[in-house]
CSV table of C-alpha atoms and ligand atoms in Angstrom, one decimal:
chain,number,residue,atom,x,y,z
E,1,UNK,CA,12.3,33.6,-6.6
E,2,UNK,CA,12.0,30.5,-8.8
E,3,UNK,CA,9.5,28.7,-11.0
E,4,UNK,CA,9.5,24.8,-11.0
E,5,UNK,CA,9.3,23.5,-14.5
E,6,UNK,CA,7.5,20.4,-15.1
E,7,UNK,CA,7.5,18.2,-18.3
E,8,UNK,CA,4.0,18.1,-19.7
E,9,UNK,CA,4.1,14.3,-19.5
E,10,UNK,CA,5.1,14.2,-15.9
E,11,UNK,CA,3.0,12.0,-13.7
E,12,UNK,CA,3.7,14.5,-10.8
E,13,UNK,CA,2.4,17.6,-12.2
E,14,UNK,CA,0.6,20.6,-10.5
E,15,UNK,CA,-2.6,18.7,-10.1
E,16,UNK,CA,-1.0,15.7,-8.0
E,17,UNK,CA,1.0,17.3,-5.3
E,18,UNK,CA,1.7,14.3,-2.9
E,19,UNK,CA,3.1,14.8,0.6
E,20,UNK,CA,6.3,13.4,2.0
E,21,UNK,CA,8.9,14.1,4.6
E,22,UNK,CA,12.4,15.1,3.3
E,23,UNK,CA,15.8,16.3,4.5
E,24,UNK,CA,17.9,18.7,2.4
E,25,UNK,CA,21.6,17.9,2.9
E,26,UNK,CA,22.8,18.2,6.3
E,27,UNK,CA,19.3,19.8,7.5
E,28,UNK,CA,16.4,18.3,9.5
E,29,UNK,CA,13.6,16.4,8.0
E,30,UNK,CA,10.5,18.4,7.4
E,31,UNK,CA,7.1,18.2,5.3
E,32,UNK,CA,7.2,18.9,1.6
E,33,UNK,CA,5.0,18.3,-1.6
E,34,UNK,CA,6.4,16.8,-4.8
E,35,UNK,CA,6.1,18.8,-7.9
E,36,UNK,CA,7.9,17.1,-11.1
E,37,UNK,CA,11.4,16.4,-9.9
E,38,UNK,CA,11.3,19.0,-7.1
E,39,UNK,CA,10.2,19.1,-3.6
E,40,UNK,CA,8.5,22.2,-2.1
E,41,UNK,CA,9.4,22.8,1.6
E,42,UNK,CA,5.9,23.7,3.1
E,43,UNK,CA,7.3,25.3,6.4
E,44,UNK,CA,9.0,27.9,4.2
E,45,UNK,CA,6.5,28.1,1.3
E,46,UNK,CA,3.6,28.5,3.5
E,47,UNK,CA,5.4,30.1,6.5
E,48,UNK,CA,3.7,27.4,8.7
E,49,UNK,CA,5.6,25.6,11.6
E,50,UNK,CA,3.1,22.6,11.3
E,51,UNK,CA,5.2,21.5,8.3
E,52,UNK,CA,8.6,21.7,10.1
E,53,UNK,CA,7.5,18.6,11.9
E,54,UNK,CA,9.3,15.4,11.0
E,55,UNK,CA,6.1,13.7,10.0
E,56,UNK,CA,2.6,14.4,8.5
E,57,UNK,CA,0.8,13.6,11.5
E,58,UNK,CA,0.4,17.3,13.2
E,59,UNK,CA,-0.9,18.2,9.8
E,60,UNK,CA,-3.3,15.3,9.4
E,61,UNK,CA,-4.7,15.6,12.9
E,62,UNK,CA,-5.9,19.3,12.0
E,63,UNK,CA,-8.7,17.5,9.9
E,64,UNK,CA,-10.2,17.5,6.6
E,65,UNK,CA,-11.3,21.3,6.4
E,66,UNK,CA,-7.5,22.1,6.9
E,67,UNK,CA,-6.4,19.4,4.3
E,68,UNK,CA,-8.6,21.2,1.5
E,69,UNK,CA,-7.6,24.6,2.6
E,70,UNK,CA,-3.9,23.7,2.4
E,71,UNK,CA,-4.3,21.9,-1.0
E,72,UNK,CA,-6.2,25.0,-2.5
E,73,UNK,CA,-3.1,27.2,-1.6
E,74,UNK,CA,-0.8,24.6,-2.9
E,75,UNK,CA,-2.5,24.4,-6.3
E,76,UNK,CA,-2.2,28.3,-6.5
E,77,UNK,CA,1.6,28.0,-5.3
E,78,UNK,CA,2.3,25.4,-7.9
E,79,UNK,CA,1.7,27.8,-10.8
E,80,UNK,CA,3.5,30.8,-8.9
E,81,UNK,CA,7.0,31.8,-8.4
E,82,UNK,CA,8.4,30.2,-5.1
E,83,UNK,CA,11.2,31.4,-2.8
E,84,UNK,CA,14.4,29.8,-3.8
E,85,UNK,CA,14.9,28.5,-0.3
E,86,UNK,CA,11.5,26.6,-0.7
E,87,UNK,CA,12.6,24.6,-3.5
E,88,UNK,CA,14.8,21.3,-3.6
E,89,UNK,CA,15.8,19.0,-6.2
E,90,UNK,CA,14.2,15.5,-5.5
E,91,UNK,CA,17.7,13.9,-6.3
E,92,UNK,CA,19.4,15.7,-3.5
E,93,UNK,CA,17.1,15.0,-0.7
E,94,UNK,CA,16.6,12.1,1.8
E,95,UNK,CA,13.0,10.8,2.3
E,96,UNK,CA,11.8,9.1,5.4
E,97,UNK,CA,8.5,7.6,6.4
E,98,UNK,CA,6.1,10.2,5.9
E,99,UNK,CA,3.6,9.3,8.7
E,100,UNK,CA,4.1,8.0,12.2
E,101,UNK,CA,2.1,4.8,11.7
E,102,UNK,CA,-0.4,4.1,14.5
E,103,UNK,CA,-2.2,0.8,14.0
E,104,UNK,CA,-1.8,-1.3,10.7
E,105,UNK,CA,-4.6,-3.4,9.3
E,106,UNK,CA,-4.3,-5.4,6.2
E,107,UNK,CA,-7.3,-6.5,4.4
E,108,UNK,CA,-8.0,-9.1,1.8
E,109,UNK,CA,-10.6,-7.4,-0.5
E,110,UNK,CA,-9.6,-8.6,-4.0
E,111,UNK,CA,-12.1,-11.2,-5.2
E,112,UNK,CA,-9.6,-12.6,-7.7
E,113,UNK,CA,-6.9,-12.8,-5.2
E,114,UNK,CA,-9.0,-14.4,-2.4
E,115,UNK,CA,-10.2,-17.0,-5.2
E,116,UNK,CA,-6.7,-17.6,-6.4
E,117,UNK,CA,-5.3,-18.2,-2.8
E,118,UNK,CA,-8.4,-20.3,-1.7
E,119,UNK,CA,-7.5,-22.5,-4.7
E,120,UNK,CA,-3.8,-22.7,-3.9
E,121,UNK,CA,-4.3,-23.3,-0.1
E,122,UNK,CA,-7.3,-25.3,0.0
E,123,UNK,CA,-7.5,-27.1,-3.6
E,124,UNK,CA,-10.3,-29.6,-2.5
E,125,UNK,CA,-12.9,-26.8,-1.3
E,126,UNK,CA,-14.8,-23.7,-2.2
E,127,UNK,CA,-12.1,-21.1,-3.0
E,128,UNK,CA,-14.0,-18.3,-1.0
E,129,UNK,CA,-15.0,-19.1,2.6
E,130,UNK,CA,-18.5,-18.4,3.6
E,131,UNK,CA,-17.8,-15.1,5.2
E,132,UNK,CA,-16.0,-13.5,2.4
E,133,UNK,CA,-18.8,-11.8,0.5
E,134,UNK,CA,-20.3,-10.6,3.6
E,135,UNK,CA,-17.4,-8.5,5.3
E,136,UNK,CA,-14.0,-7.1,4.2
E,137,UNK,CA,-11.7,-9.9,5.8
E,138,UNK,CA,-8.8,-8.4,7.6
E,139,UNK,CA,-6.3,-8.8,10.6
E,140,UNK,CA,-4.1,-6.3,12.6
E,141,UNK,CA,-0.6,-6.2,11.2
E,142,UNK,CA,2.6,-5.0,13.0
E,143,UNK,CA,2.9,-1.1,12.6
E,144,UNK,CA,6.3,-1.0,14.0
E,145,UNK,CA,7.7,-2.8,10.9
E,146,UNK,CA,6.2,-0.5,8.3
E,147,UNK,CA,9.3,1.0,6.6
E,148,UNK,CA,9.7,3.5,3.7
E,149,UNK,CA,10.3,2.8,0.3
E,150,UNK,CA,14.1,2.0,-0.6
E,151,UNK,CA,14.6,0.2,2.9
E,152,UNK,CA,16.4,-3.2,2.3
E,153,UNK,CA,14.4,-6.3,3.4
E,154,UNK,CA,16.3,-8.9,5.4
E,155,UNK,CA,14.9,-12.4,4.4
E,156,UNK,CA,13.2,-13.5,7.4
E,157,UNK,CA,13.9,-16.8,9.3
E,158,UNK,CA,11.2,-19.1,10.7
E,159,UNK,CA,9.6,-22.4,11.1
E,160,UNK,CA,9.1,-24.3,7.8
E,161,UNK,CA,7.0,-27.4,7.3
E,162,UNK,CA,9.2,-30.3,6.1
E,163,UNK,CA,8.0,-33.4,4.1
E,164,UNK,CA,7.9,-35.4,7.3
E,165,UNK,CA,5.2,-32.9,8.7
E,166,UNK,CA,7.3,-31.5,11.5
E,167,UNK,CA,9.3,-28.1,11.1
E,168,UNK,CA,12.6,-27.0,10.9
E,169,UNK,CA,13.9,-23.5,11.1
E,170,UNK,CA,15.7,-21.3,8.6
E,171,UNK,CA,15.5,-18.7,6.0
E,172,UNK,CA,12.2,-18.4,4.1
E,173,UNK,CA,12.5,-20.2,0.8
E,174,UNK,CA,9.1,-18.7,-0.6
E,175,UNK,CA,9.5,-15.1,0.0
E,176,UNK,CA,6.9,-13.2,-1.7
E,177,UNK,CA,5.5,-9.6,-2.3
E,178,UNK,CA,1.8,-8.4,-2.1
E,179,UNK,CA,0.9,-5.4,-4.4
E,180,UNK,CA,-1.5,-3.2,-2.4
E,181,UNK,CA,-2.9,0.2,-1.8
E,182,UNK,CA,-2.7,1.8,1.6
E,183,UNK,CA,-5.2,4.3,3.1
E,184,UNK,CA,-3.9,6.9,5.8
E,185,UNK,CA,-6.3,8.0,8.4
E,186,UNK,CA,-5.7,11.6,9.1
E,187,UNK,CA,-8.5,12.4,11.7
E,188,UNK,CA,-9.1,9.5,14.2
E,189,UNK,CA,-12.5,8.4,15.7
E,190,UNK,CA,-13.5,7.9,19.3
E,191,UNK,CA,-13.7,4.5,21.1
E,192,UNK,CA,-16.9,3.1,21.1
E,193,UNK,CA,-18.0,5.2,18.0
E,194,UNK,CA,-18.0,3.4,14.7
E,195,UNK,CA,-17.3,5.5,11.5
E,196,UNK,CA,-20.3,5.8,9.3
E,197,UNK,CA,-19.8,4.7,5.8
E,198,UNK,CA,-20.7,8.4,4.5
E,199,UNK,CA,-17.9,9.8,6.9
E,200,UNK,CA,-15.0,8.3,4.9
E,201,UNK,CA,-13.7,11.7,3.7
E,202,UNK,CA,-13.7,13.3,7.1
E,203,UNK,CA,-11.2,10.7,8.2
E,204,UNK,CA,-9.1,9.4,5.5
E,205,UNK,CA,-6.5,11.8,4.1
E,206,UNK,CA,-4.8,9.9,1.2
E,207,UNK,CA,-3.3,6.8,-0.3
E,208,UNK,CA,0.1,5.3,-0.9
E,209,UNK,CA,1.4,2.0,-2.6
E,210,UNK,CA,2.2,-0.8,-0.3
E,211,UNK,CA,4.3,-3.9,-0.6
E,212,UNK,CA,3.3,-6.4,2.1
E,213,UNK,CA,6.2,-8.8,1.9
E,214,UNK,CA,5.1,-12.5,2.8
E,215,UNK,CA,7.0,-15.5,3.6
E,216,UNK,CA,4.5,-18.1,2.3
E,217,UNK,CA,6.2,-21.1,3.8
E,218,UNK,CA,6.3,-19.5,7.3
E,219,UNK,CA,2.7,-18.5,6.6
E,220,UNK,CA,1.4,-21.7,5.5
E,221,UNK,CA,2.6,-23.6,8.7
E,222,UNK,CA,1.7,-21.0,11.4
E,223,UNK,CA,-1.5,-19.4,10.0
E,224,UNK,CA,-4.1,-21.8,11.4
E,225,UNK,CA,-6.3,-21.1,13.4
E,226,UNK,CA,-5.4,-17.4,14.3
E,227,UNK,CA,-4.2,-16.1,10.9
E,228,UNK,CA,-0.9,-14.3,9.7
E,229,UNK,CA,1.8,-13.7,12.1
E,230,UNK,CA,5.6,-13.9,11.6
E,231,UNK,CA,5.3,-14.7,7.8
E,232,UNK,CA,4.0,-11.1,7.5
E,233,UNK,CA,5.4,-9.0,10.3
E,234,UNK,CA,9.0,-8.8,9.4
E,235,UNK,CA,8.6,-5.8,7.1
E,236,UNK,CA,5.8,-3.9,5.1
E,237,UNK,CA,7.0,-1.3,2.6
E,238,UNK,CA,5.2,2.1,2.4
E,239,UNK,CA,5.7,4.7,-0.5
E,240,UNK,CA,7.5,7.9,0.6
E,241,UNK,CA,4.7,10.0,-0.8
E,242,UNK,CA,1.1,10.2,0.3
E,243,UNK,CA,-1.2,11.2,-2.4
E,244,UNK,CA,-4.3,13.1,-1.0
E,245,UNK,CA,-7.8,11.8,-1.9
E,246,UNK,CA,-8.5,15.2,-3.5
E,247,UNK,CA,-5.9,14.5,-6.2
E,248,UNK,CA,-7.9,11.3,-7.1
E,249,UNK,CA,-11.2,12.9,-7.8
E,250,UNK,CA,-11.0,12.0,-11.5
E,251,UNK,CA,-10.2,8.4,-10.5
E,252,UNK,CA,-13.4,7.5,-8.6
E,253,UNK,CA,-15.5,4.8,-10.3
E,254,UNK,CA,-18.5,2.9,-9.4
E,255,UNK,CA,-17.9,-0.1,-7.2
E,256,UNK,CA,-18.2,-3.5,-8.9
E,257,UNK,CA,-21.5,-5.1,-8.2
E,258,UNK,CA,-21.7,-6.9,-4.7
E,259,UNK,CA,-23.7,-10.1,-4.3
E,260,UNK,CA,-25.3,-10.6,-2.0
E,261,UNK,CA,-26.1,-7.1,-0.9
E,262,UNK,CA,-24.0,-6.3,2.1
E,263,UNK,CA,-25.5,-5.6,5.6
E,264,UNK,CA,-27.0,-2.0,6.3
E,265,UNK,CA,-23.8,-0.5,7.8
E,266,UNK,CA,-21.7,-1.4,4.7
E,267,UNK,CA,-24.0,0.1,2.2
E,268,UNK,CA,-23.3,3.7,1.0
E,269,UNK,CA,-25.5,5.9,-1.0
E,270,UNK,CA,-23.1,6.0,-4.1
E,271,UNK,CA,-20.3,3.4,-3.5
E,272,UNK,CA,-17.0,4.2,-5.3
E,273,UNK,CA,-13.8,2.5,-5.8
E,274,UNK,CA,-10.5,3.9,-7.5
E,275,UNK,CA,-9.3,3.4,-11.1
E,276,UNK,CA,-5.5,3.0,-10.3
E,277,UNK,CA,-3.4,0.9,-12.4
E,278,UNK,CA,-0.3,-0.8,-10.8
E,279,UNK,CA,2.9,-2.2,-12.3
E,280,UNK,CA,5.1,-4.7,-10.5
E,281,UNK,CA,8.7,-4.5,-11.7
E,282,UNK,CA,11.0,-7.4,-10.8
E,283,UNK,CA,14.6,-6.5,-11.3
E,284,UNK,CA,13.5,-4.0,-13.9
E,285,UNK,CA,11.2,-6.2,-15.8
E,286,UNK,CA,7.4,-5.5,-15.5
E,287,UNK,CA,5.8,-9.0,-14.6
E,288,UNK,CA,2.3,-7.9,-13.6
E,289,UNK,CA,-0.4,-5.0,-13.9
E,290,UNK,CA,-2.7,-5.3,-11.0
E,291,UNK,CA,-6.0,-3.3,-11.5
E,292,UNK,CA,-7.3,-1.6,-8.3
E,293,UNK,CA,-10.5,-0.9,-10.2
E,294,UNK,CA,-11.4,-4.5,-9.7
E,295,UNK,CA,-11.5,-4.4,-6.0
E,296,UNK,CA,-14.5,-6.0,-4.5
E,297,UNK,CA,-14.7,-4.1,-1.2
E,298,UNK,CA,-14.5,-0.1,-1.3
E,299,UNK,CA,-12.1,2.0,0.9
E,300,UNK,CA,-15.1,3.3,2.8
E,301,UNK,CA,-16.3,-0.2,3.5
E,302,UNK,CA,-13.1,-1.2,4.8
E,303,UNK,CA,-12.8,1.7,7.3
E,304,UNK,CA,-16.4,1.4,8.3
E,305,UNK,CA,-16.0,-2.4,8.9
E,306,UNK,CA,-12.7,-1.8,11.0
E,307,UNK,CA,-14.5,0.3,13.4
E,308,UNK,CA,-17.9,-1.5,13.4
E,309,UNK,CA,-17.2,-2.9,16.9
E,310,UNK,CA,-16.3,0.4,18.3
E,311,UNK,CA,-12.6,0.3,17.7
E,312,UNK,CA,-11.2,3.7,17.7
E,313,UNK,CA,-8.9,5.0,15.0
E,314,UNK,CA,-5.9,7.6,15.4
E,315,UNK,CA,-4.0,9.8,13.2
E,316,UNK,CA,-1.3,7.9,11.2
E,317,UNK,CA,-3.4,4.5,11.1
E,318,UNK,CA,-2.7,2.8,8.2
E,319,UNK,CA,-4.9,0.2,6.4
E,320,UNK,CA,-4.0,-1.7,3.3
E,321,UNK,CA,-6.4,-3.3,0.7
E,322,UNK,CA,-4.6,-6.7,0.4
E,323,UNK,CA,-3.2,-7.9,-2.6
E,324,UNK,CA,-4.6,-6.4,-5.7
E,325,UNK,CA,-5.3,-9.1,-8.4
E,326,UNK,CA,-7.4,-9.1,-11.6
E,327,UNK,CA,-8.8,-12.1,-13.6
E,328,UNK,CA,-6.0,-12.2,-16.0
E,329,UNK,CA,-2.7,-14.1,-15.3
E,330,UNK,CA,-0.7,-10.9,-15.9
E,331,UNK,CA,-2.8,-9.0,-13.4
E,332,UNK,CA,-1.8,-11.0,-10.3
E,333,UNK,CA,-0.2,-9.0,-7.4
E,334,UNK,CA,1.7,-11.7,-5.8
E,335,UNK,CA,4.2,-14.2,-7.0
E,336,UNK,CA,2.5,-17.1,-5.5
E,337,UNK,CA,-0.2,-16.4,-7.8
E,338,UNK,CA,2.0,-15.4,-10.8
E,339,UNK,CA,3.8,-18.7,-10.5
E,340,UNK,CA,0.7,-20.6,-9.4
E,341,UNK,CA,2.2,-21.9,-6.2
E,342,UNK,CA,5.7,-22.2,-7.7
E,343,UNK,CA,4.6,-24.7,-10.4
E,344,UNK,CA,4.5,-22.1,-13.5
E,345,UNK,CA,7.8,-20.2,-13.3
E,346,UNK,CA,7.8,-16.4,-14.6
E,347,UNK,CA,10.4,-15.2,-17.1
E,348,UNK,CA,12.7,-12.4,-15.6
E,349,UNK,CA,15.5,-11.3,-17.6
E,350,UNK,CA,15.7,-14.6,-19.4
E,351,UNK,CA,15.6,-16.6,-16.2
E,352,UNK,CA,12.8,-18.9,-14.9
E,353,UNK,CA,11.6,-17.6,-11.5
E,354,UNK,CA,9.0,-18.5,-8.8
E,355,UNK,CA,9.9,-16.7,-5.4
E,356,UNK,CA,12.3,-13.9,-4.5
E,357,UNK,CA,16.1,-14.7,-4.4
E,358,UNK,CA,18.7,-12.6,-2.5
E,359,UNK,CA,19.5,-9.5,-4.4
E,360,UNK,CA,16.2,-9.1,-6.2
E,361,UNK,CA,14.7,-5.6,-6.3
E,362,UNK,CA,11.0,-5.2,-6.5
E,363,UNK,CA,9.4,-1.6,-7.6
E,364,UNK,CA,5.6,-1.2,-7.5
E,365,UNK,CA,4.5,1.7,-9.5
E,366,UNK,CA,0.9,3.3,-10.1
E,367,UNK,CA,-1.0,5.8,-12.0
E,368,UNK,CA,-4.5,7.0,-12.2
E,369,UNK,CA,-6.7,9.3,-14.3
E,370,UNK,CA,-6.0,13.0,-13.4
E,371,UNK,CA,-8.0,16.2,-14.6
E,372,UNK,CA,-8.7,16.2,-18.5
E,373,UNK,CA,-6.6,13.7,-20.4
E,374,UNK,CA,-3.7,13.7,-17.7
E,375,UNK,CA,-2.7,11.1,-15.5
E,376,UNK,CA,-1.2,11.3,-12.1
E,377,UNK,CA,1.3,9.0,-10.5
E,378,UNK,CA,1.4,7.5,-7.0
E,379,UNK,CA,5.0,7.4,-5.3
E,380,UNK,CA,6.8,4.0,-6.2
E,381,UNK,CA,7.6,1.5,-3.4
E,382,UNK,CA,10.9,-0.2,-3.8
E,383,UNK,CA,12.7,-2.8,-1.8
E,384,UNK,CA,15.7,-5.1,-2.3
E,385,UNK,CA,16.1,-8.5,-0.6
E,386,UNK,CA,19.2,-9.2,1.6
E,387,UNK,CA,20.4,-12.6,2.7
E,388,UNK,CA,19.0,-13.8,5.9
E,389,UNK,CA,21.3,-13.0,8.8
E,390,UNK,CA,23.7,-15.6,10.2
E,391,UNK,CA,22.7,-17.1,13.4
E,392,UNK,CA,22.7,-20.7,15.1
E,393,UNK,CA,19.5,-22.7,14.4
S,401,LIG,CA1,-1.3,-8.3,2.7
């Protein structure tokens, strides 16, 4: 038997316990929880074959009563001696995408981000379009290109508008990040049955950091009138660890005021947001600190809205908040905002930078209040840019 020692200042202490899918050297992938710098093999520790699966989906599909039962057992296990065969060093395991992603939806729920992008893309009109304060604006993204943290990102090629007004084709010159929080649907819902705003907890299992890579030059040319397409769909990075909502109880905060009051289906008894602080690291240099606490639309409003027409949800569906930005210049969650459309370069390791260059590595980290004075960490999301692949234009 063995006991996992966790440093008191660790952001992955016994009150956190995020879920991932890992493989010990030479062994198959299976479900584990992270404790400190170790991974607990749940199929062994709980003697339960649900966790011998290569994704979290079978466990998620068992529903919220089961999620809470397992978490209660894990909270007890984290303080106990474990069979040595159930404990692995994080440094020695391989991590994969923790969920089989069903559908992927990308929202646009930050008032500061939507205002900044409105000013950059439409400088001569009101920054917010008339619908923005009435519904959480979003679109369906490409689930099949959601990749796990650590996956290299190949610079996308596409049509870029030239000064003559006609396009050429080539590698994106304005490759950007979007620092977002993703929500994982555990228990799905039936076609034709919208999810009531008070039923959020029965459907959403947990959260994970998302970097929604964006090619601004491709996006700016293609997006009207139907919205984001190839400027977004080449890759979306998801953290390897899903933090259960139950671990974020102390991070719940009242939602910022909404004016005008939303329509009745978007009103909750006690609307809440999450006090999660992100940091964007560019080649090791922290360049921004996006505050999720400022988000205008709540996680529950996003889920309710995306099913308001009767669209079904499935285990493994992922929806992301949209870029998280705050009111201060160093709280912007994308480089198009941080560099104000490329006109105000950012200092990174002594160099002036605007958009991503080949070889750049971006890491998003985040933490939130935990029990007492402790904080809990979200799993990082990391990605490095590779040169566009050669081809004939
Ligand atoms: Ca996005």
